[in-house]
mmCIF file of C-alpha atoms and ligand atoms in Angstrom:
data_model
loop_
_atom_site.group_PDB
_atom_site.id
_atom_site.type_symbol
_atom_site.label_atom_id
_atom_site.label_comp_id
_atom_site.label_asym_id
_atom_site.label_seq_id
_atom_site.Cartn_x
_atom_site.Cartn_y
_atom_site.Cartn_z
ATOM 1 C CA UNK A 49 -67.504 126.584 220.734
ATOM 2 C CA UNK A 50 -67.394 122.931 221.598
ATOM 3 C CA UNK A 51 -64.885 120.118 220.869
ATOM 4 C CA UNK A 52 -66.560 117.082 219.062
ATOM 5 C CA UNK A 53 -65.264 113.463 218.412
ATOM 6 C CA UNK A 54 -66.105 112.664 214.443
ATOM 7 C CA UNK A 55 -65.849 108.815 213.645
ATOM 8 C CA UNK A 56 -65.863 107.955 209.753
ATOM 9 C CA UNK A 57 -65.595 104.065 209.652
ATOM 10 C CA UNK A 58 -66.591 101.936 206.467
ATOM 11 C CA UNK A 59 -65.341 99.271 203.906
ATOM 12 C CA UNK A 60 -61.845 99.305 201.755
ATOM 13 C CA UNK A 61 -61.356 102.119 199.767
ATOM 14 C CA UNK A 62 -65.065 103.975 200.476
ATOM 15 C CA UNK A 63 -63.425 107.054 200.814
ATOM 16 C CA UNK A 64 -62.689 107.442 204.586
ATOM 17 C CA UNK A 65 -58.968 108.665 205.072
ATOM 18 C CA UNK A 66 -59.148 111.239 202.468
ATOM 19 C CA UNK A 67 -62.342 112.827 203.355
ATOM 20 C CA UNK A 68 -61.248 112.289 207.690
ATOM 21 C CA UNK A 69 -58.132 113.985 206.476
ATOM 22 C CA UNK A 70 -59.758 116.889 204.526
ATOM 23 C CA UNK A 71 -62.701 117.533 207.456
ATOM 24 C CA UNK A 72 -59.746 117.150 210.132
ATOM 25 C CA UNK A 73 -58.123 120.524 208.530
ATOM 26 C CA UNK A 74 -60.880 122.513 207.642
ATOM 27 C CA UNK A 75 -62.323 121.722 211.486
ATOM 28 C CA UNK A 76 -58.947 122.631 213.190
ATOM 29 C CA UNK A 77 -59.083 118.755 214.106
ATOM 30 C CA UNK A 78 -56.342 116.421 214.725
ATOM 31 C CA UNK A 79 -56.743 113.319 211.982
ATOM 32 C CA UNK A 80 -56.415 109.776 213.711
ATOM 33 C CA UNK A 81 -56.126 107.251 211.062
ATOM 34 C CA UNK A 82 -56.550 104.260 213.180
ATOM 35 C CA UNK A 83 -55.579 101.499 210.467
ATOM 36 C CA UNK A 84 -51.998 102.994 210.160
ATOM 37 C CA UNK A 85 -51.895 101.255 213.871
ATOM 38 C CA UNK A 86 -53.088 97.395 212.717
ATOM 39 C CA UNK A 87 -50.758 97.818 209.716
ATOM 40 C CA UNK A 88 -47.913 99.088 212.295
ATOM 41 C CA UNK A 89 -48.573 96.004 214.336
ATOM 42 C CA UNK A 90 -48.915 93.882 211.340
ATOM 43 C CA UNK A 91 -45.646 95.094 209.913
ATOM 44 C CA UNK A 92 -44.138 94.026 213.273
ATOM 45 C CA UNK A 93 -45.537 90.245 213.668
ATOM 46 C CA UNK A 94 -43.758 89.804 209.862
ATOM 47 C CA UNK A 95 -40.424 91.597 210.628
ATOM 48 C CA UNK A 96 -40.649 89.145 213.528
ATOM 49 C CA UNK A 97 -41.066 86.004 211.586
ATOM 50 C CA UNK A 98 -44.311 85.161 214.344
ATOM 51 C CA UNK A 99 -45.946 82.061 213.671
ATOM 52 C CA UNK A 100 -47.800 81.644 216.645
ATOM 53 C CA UNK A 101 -51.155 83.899 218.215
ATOM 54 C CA UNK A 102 -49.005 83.561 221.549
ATOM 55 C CA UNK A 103 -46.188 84.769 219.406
ATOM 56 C CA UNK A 104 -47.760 88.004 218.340
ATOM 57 C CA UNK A 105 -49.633 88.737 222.067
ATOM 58 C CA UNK A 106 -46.266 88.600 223.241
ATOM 59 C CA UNK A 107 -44.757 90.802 221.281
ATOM 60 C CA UNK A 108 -47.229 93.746 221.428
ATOM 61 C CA UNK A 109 -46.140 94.525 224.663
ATOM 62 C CA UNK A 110 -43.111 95.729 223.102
ATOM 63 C CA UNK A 111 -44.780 97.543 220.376
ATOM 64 C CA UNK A 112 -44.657 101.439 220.851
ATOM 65 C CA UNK A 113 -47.304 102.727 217.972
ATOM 66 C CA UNK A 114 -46.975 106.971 217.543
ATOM 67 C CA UNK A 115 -49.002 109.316 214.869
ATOM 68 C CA UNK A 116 -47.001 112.440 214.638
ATOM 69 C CA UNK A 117 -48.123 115.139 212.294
ATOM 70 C CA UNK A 118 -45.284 116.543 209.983
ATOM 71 C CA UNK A 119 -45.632 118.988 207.276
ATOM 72 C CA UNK A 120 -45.870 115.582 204.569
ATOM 73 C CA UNK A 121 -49.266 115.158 206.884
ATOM 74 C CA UNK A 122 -49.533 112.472 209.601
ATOM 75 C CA UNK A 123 -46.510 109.652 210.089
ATOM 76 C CA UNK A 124 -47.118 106.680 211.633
ATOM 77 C CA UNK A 125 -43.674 105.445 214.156
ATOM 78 C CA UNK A 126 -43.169 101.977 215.377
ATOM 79 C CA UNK A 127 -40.667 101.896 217.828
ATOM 80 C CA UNK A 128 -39.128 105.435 217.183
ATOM 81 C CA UNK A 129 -38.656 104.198 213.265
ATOM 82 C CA UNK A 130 -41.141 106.333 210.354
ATOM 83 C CA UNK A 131 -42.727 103.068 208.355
ATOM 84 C CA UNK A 132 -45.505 105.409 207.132
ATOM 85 C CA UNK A 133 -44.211 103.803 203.369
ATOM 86 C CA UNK A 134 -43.714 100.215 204.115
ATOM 87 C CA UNK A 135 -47.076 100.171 206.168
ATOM 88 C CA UNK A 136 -48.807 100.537 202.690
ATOM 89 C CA UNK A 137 -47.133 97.584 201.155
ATOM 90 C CA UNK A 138 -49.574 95.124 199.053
ATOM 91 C CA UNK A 139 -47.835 92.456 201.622
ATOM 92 C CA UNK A 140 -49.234 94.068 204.615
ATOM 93 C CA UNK A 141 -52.657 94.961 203.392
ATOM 94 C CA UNK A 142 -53.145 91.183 202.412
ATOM 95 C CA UNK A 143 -52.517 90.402 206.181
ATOM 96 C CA UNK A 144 -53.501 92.983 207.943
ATOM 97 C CA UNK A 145 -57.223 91.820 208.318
ATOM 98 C CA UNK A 146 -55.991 88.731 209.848
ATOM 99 C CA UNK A 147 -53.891 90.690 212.445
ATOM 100 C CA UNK A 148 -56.546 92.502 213.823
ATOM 101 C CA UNK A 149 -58.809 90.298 214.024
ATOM 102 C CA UNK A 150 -56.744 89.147 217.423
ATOM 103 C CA UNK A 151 -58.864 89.944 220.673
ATOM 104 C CA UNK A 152 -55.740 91.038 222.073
ATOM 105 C CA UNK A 153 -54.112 93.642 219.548
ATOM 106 C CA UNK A 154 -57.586 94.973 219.033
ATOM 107 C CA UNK A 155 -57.576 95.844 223.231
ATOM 108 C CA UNK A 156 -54.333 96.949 222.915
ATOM 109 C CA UNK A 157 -54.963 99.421 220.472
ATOM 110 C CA UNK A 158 -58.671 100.282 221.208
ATOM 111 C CA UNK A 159 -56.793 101.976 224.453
ATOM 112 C CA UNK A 160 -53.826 103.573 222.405
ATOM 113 C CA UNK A 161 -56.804 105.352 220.251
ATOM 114 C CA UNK A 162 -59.116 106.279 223.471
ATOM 115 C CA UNK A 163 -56.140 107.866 224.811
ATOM 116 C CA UNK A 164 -55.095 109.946 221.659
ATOM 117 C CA UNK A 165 -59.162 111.349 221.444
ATOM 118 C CA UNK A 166 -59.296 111.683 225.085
ATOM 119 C CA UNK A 167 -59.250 115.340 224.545
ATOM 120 C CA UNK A 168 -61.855 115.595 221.802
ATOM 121 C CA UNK A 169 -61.778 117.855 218.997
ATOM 122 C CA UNK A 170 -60.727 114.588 216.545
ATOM 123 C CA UNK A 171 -61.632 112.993 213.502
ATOM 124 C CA UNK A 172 -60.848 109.258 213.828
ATOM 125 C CA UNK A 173 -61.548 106.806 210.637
ATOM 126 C CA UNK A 174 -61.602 102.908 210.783
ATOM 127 C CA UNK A 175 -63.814 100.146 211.270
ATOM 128 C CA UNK A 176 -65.218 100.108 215.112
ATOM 129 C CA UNK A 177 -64.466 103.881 216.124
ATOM 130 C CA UNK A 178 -68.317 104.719 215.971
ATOM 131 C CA UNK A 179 -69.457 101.357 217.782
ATOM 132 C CA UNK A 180 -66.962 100.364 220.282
ATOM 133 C CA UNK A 181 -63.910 102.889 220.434
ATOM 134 C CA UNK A 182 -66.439 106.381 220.935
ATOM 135 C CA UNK A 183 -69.304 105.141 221.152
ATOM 136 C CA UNK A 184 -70.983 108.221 222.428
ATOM 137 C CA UNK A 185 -69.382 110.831 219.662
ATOM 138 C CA UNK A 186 -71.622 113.258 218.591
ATOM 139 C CA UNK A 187 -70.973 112.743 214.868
ATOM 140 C CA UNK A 188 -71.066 109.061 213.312
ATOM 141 C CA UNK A 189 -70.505 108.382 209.643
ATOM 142 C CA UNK A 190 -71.075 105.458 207.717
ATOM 143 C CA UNK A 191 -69.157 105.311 204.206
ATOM 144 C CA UNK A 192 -69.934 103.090 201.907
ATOM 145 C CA UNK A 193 -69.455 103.071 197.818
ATOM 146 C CA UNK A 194 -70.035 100.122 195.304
ATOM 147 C CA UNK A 195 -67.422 97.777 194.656
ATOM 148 C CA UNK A 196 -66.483 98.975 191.485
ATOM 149 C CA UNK A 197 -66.218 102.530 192.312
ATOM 150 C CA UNK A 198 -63.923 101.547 195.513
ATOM 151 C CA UNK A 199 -61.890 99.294 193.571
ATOM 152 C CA UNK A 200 -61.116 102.046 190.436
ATOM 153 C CA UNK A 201 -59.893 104.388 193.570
ATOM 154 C CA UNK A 202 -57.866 102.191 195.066
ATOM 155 C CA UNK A 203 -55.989 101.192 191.753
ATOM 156 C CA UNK A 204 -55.794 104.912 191.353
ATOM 157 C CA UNK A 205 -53.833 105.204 194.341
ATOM 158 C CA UNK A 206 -51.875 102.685 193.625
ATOM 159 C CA UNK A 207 -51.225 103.796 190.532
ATOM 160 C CA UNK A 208 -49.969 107.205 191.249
ATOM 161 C CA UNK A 209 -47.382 105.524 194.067
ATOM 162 C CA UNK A 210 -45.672 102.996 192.680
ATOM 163 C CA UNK A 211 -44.155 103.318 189.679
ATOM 164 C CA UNK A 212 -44.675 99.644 188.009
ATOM 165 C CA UNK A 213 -48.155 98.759 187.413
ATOM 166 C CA UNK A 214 -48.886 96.237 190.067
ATOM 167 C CA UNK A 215 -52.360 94.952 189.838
ATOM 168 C CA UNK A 216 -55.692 94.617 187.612
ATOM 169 C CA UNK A 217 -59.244 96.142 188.643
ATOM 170 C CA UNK A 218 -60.084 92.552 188.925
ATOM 171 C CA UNK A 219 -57.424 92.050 191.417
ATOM 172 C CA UNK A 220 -58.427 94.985 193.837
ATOM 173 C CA UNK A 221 -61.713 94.161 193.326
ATOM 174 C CA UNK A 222 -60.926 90.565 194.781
ATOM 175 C CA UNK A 223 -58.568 91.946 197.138
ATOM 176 C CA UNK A 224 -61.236 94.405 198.766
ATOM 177 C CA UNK A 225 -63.950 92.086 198.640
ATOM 178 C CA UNK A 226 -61.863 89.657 200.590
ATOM 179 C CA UNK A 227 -60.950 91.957 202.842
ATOM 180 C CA UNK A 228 -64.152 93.455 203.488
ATOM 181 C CA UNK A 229 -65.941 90.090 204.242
ATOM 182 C CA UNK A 230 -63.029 89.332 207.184
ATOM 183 C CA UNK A 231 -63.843 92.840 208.814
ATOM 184 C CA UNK A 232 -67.264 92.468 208.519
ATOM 185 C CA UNK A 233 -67.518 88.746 210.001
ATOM 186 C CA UNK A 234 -64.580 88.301 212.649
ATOM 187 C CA UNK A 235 -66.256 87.816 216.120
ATOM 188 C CA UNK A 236 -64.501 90.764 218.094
ATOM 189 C CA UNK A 237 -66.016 94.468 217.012
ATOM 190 C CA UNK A 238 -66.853 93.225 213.010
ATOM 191 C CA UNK A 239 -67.204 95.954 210.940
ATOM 192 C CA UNK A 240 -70.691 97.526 211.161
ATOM 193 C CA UNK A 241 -72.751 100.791 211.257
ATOM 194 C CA UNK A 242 -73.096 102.066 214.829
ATOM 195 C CA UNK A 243 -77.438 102.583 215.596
ATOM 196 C CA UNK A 244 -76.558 106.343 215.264
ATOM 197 C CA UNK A 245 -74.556 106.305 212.339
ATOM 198 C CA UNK A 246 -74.997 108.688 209.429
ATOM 199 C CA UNK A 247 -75.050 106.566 206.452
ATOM 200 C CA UNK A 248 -73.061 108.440 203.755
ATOM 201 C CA UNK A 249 -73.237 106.330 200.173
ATOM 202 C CA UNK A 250 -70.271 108.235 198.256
ATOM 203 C CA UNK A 251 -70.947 106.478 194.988
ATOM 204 C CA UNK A 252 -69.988 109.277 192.223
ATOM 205 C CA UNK A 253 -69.967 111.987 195.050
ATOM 206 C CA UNK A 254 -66.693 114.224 194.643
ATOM 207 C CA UNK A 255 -64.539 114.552 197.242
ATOM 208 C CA UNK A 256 -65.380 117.709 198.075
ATOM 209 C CA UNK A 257 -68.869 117.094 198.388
ATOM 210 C CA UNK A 258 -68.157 114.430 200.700
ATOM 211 C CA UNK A 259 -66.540 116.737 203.046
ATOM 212 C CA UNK A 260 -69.032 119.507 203.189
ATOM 213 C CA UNK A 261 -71.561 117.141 203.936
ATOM 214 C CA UNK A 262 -69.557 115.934 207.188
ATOM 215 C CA UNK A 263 -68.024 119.616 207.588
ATOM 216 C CA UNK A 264 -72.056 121.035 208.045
ATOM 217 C CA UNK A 265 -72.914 118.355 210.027
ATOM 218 C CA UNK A 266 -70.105 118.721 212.730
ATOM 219 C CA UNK A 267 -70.342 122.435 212.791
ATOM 220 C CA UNK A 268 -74.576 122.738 213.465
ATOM 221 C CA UNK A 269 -73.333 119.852 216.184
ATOM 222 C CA UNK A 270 -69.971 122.165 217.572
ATOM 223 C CA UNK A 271 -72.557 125.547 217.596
ATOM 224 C CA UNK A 272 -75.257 123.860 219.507
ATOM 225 C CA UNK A 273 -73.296 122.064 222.060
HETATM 226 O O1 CDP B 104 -57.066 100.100 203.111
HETATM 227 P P1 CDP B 104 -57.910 100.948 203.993
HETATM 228 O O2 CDP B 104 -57.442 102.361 204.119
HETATM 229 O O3 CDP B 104 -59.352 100.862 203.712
HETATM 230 O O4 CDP B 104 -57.756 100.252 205.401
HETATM 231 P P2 CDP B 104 -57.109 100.788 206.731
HETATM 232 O O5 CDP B 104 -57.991 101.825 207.337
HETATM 233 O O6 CDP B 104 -55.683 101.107 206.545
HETATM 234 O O7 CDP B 104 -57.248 99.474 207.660
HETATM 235 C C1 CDP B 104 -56.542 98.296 207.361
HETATM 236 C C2 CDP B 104 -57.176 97.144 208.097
HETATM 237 O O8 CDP B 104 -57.044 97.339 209.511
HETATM 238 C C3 CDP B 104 -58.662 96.908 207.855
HETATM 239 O O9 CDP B 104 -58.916 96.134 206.703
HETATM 240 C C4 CDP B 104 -59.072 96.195 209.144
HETATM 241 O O10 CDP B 104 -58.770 94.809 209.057
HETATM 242 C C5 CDP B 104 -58.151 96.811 210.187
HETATM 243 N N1 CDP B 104 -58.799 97.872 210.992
HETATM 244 C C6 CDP B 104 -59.595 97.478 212.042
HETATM 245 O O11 CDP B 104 -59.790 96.300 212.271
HETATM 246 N N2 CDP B 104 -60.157 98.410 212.847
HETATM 247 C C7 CDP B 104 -59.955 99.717 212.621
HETATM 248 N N3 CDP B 104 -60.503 100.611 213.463
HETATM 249 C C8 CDP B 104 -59.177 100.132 211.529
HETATM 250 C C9 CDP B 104 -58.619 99.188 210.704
#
């Protein structure tokens, strides 16, 4: 039986960590949620008051980005320090798009992510991982979900982890839309279907049908390689 690289990229809140996360286990796979990374390095450019692109090149060289598994799932480590938490702050979601939209954070951590799937037998999610971080896995997915839908399940999460109610559907739904228009235009690797990408509309599809879609894919792939 063969090892395959599965990349799940797509928009805000379509679905892709908790269906990467789900396929990861019931594969054997290691889960590589490459966003925890950007919103590690974002979390270090504020802690370090940058102002300045120059500011923030300079300091990645200092940045030392680690997903460990533990038995609460997968922890994301900056500099020996868990900030799995604070990397899901509102704050660092609203600038986290900006972040990596920088030629050089995105090199820097296009190699930290070729060198954690060197090995294969991965599930990566994100925005690029299909077109320009593997671009020859076997399995590509494409999720996507209307607005609505991805805004409801991202106030849903929300909801269940913070306590105070913190924003409005309309909110989110301005919030993701933003967001999704920065990923999708910046200049370096924009968010975008790779040519072999399995699109995968998830629009009032459970999660569990999501997964056994990707799970029977990836194992008539991983029995005829
Ligand atoms: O909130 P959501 O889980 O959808 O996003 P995320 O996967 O945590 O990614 C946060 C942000 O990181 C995205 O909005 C992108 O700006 C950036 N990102 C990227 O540029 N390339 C990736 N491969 C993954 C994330």
């Amino acid at each position: 039986m063969e090892s395959i690289i599965i990349t799940i990229d797509g928009p805000a809140g379509s679905g892709k960590s908790t269906t990467a996360k789900i396929v990861a286990e019931l594969l054997g796979y290691i889960y590589v949620d490459s966003g925890a990374m950007y919103r590690a390095v974002t979390l270090a450019t504020i802690r370090h008051k940058c102002e300045t692109i120059e500011q923030i090149i300079h300091l990645l060289d200092s940045l030392h980005i680690e997903l460990k598994m533990s038995p609460q799932g997968q922890r994301t480590f900056l500099n020996g320090e868990d900030i799995s938490e604070e990397i899901r702050e509102p704050i660092i979601t609203s600038k986290v798009s900006f972040i990596s939209s920088i030629k050089e954070v995105r090199t820097a951590m296009v190699d930290l992510q070729r060198k954690i799937g060197a090995k294969g037998s991965i599930v990566m999610d994100g925005r690029d991982i299909g077109t320009v971080v593997f671009p020859h896995a076997q399995l590509k997915i494409f999720m996507i979900a209307s607005i609505h839908e991805r805004a409801k399940r991202r106030l849903d999460q929300m909801k269940s982890k913070y306590s105070e109610h913190i924003s409005d559907i309309t909110e989110i739904t301005e919030q993701i839309t933003n967001r999704d228009y920065a990923d999708s235009h910046r200049e370096i690797d924009p968010l975008k279907p790779a040519d072999d990408a399995i699109m995968l509309d998830t629009t009032g599809m459970s999660i569990q049908e999501q997964c056994d879609f990707i799970v029977k894919k990836a194992q008539q792939l991983i029995f005829i390689e």
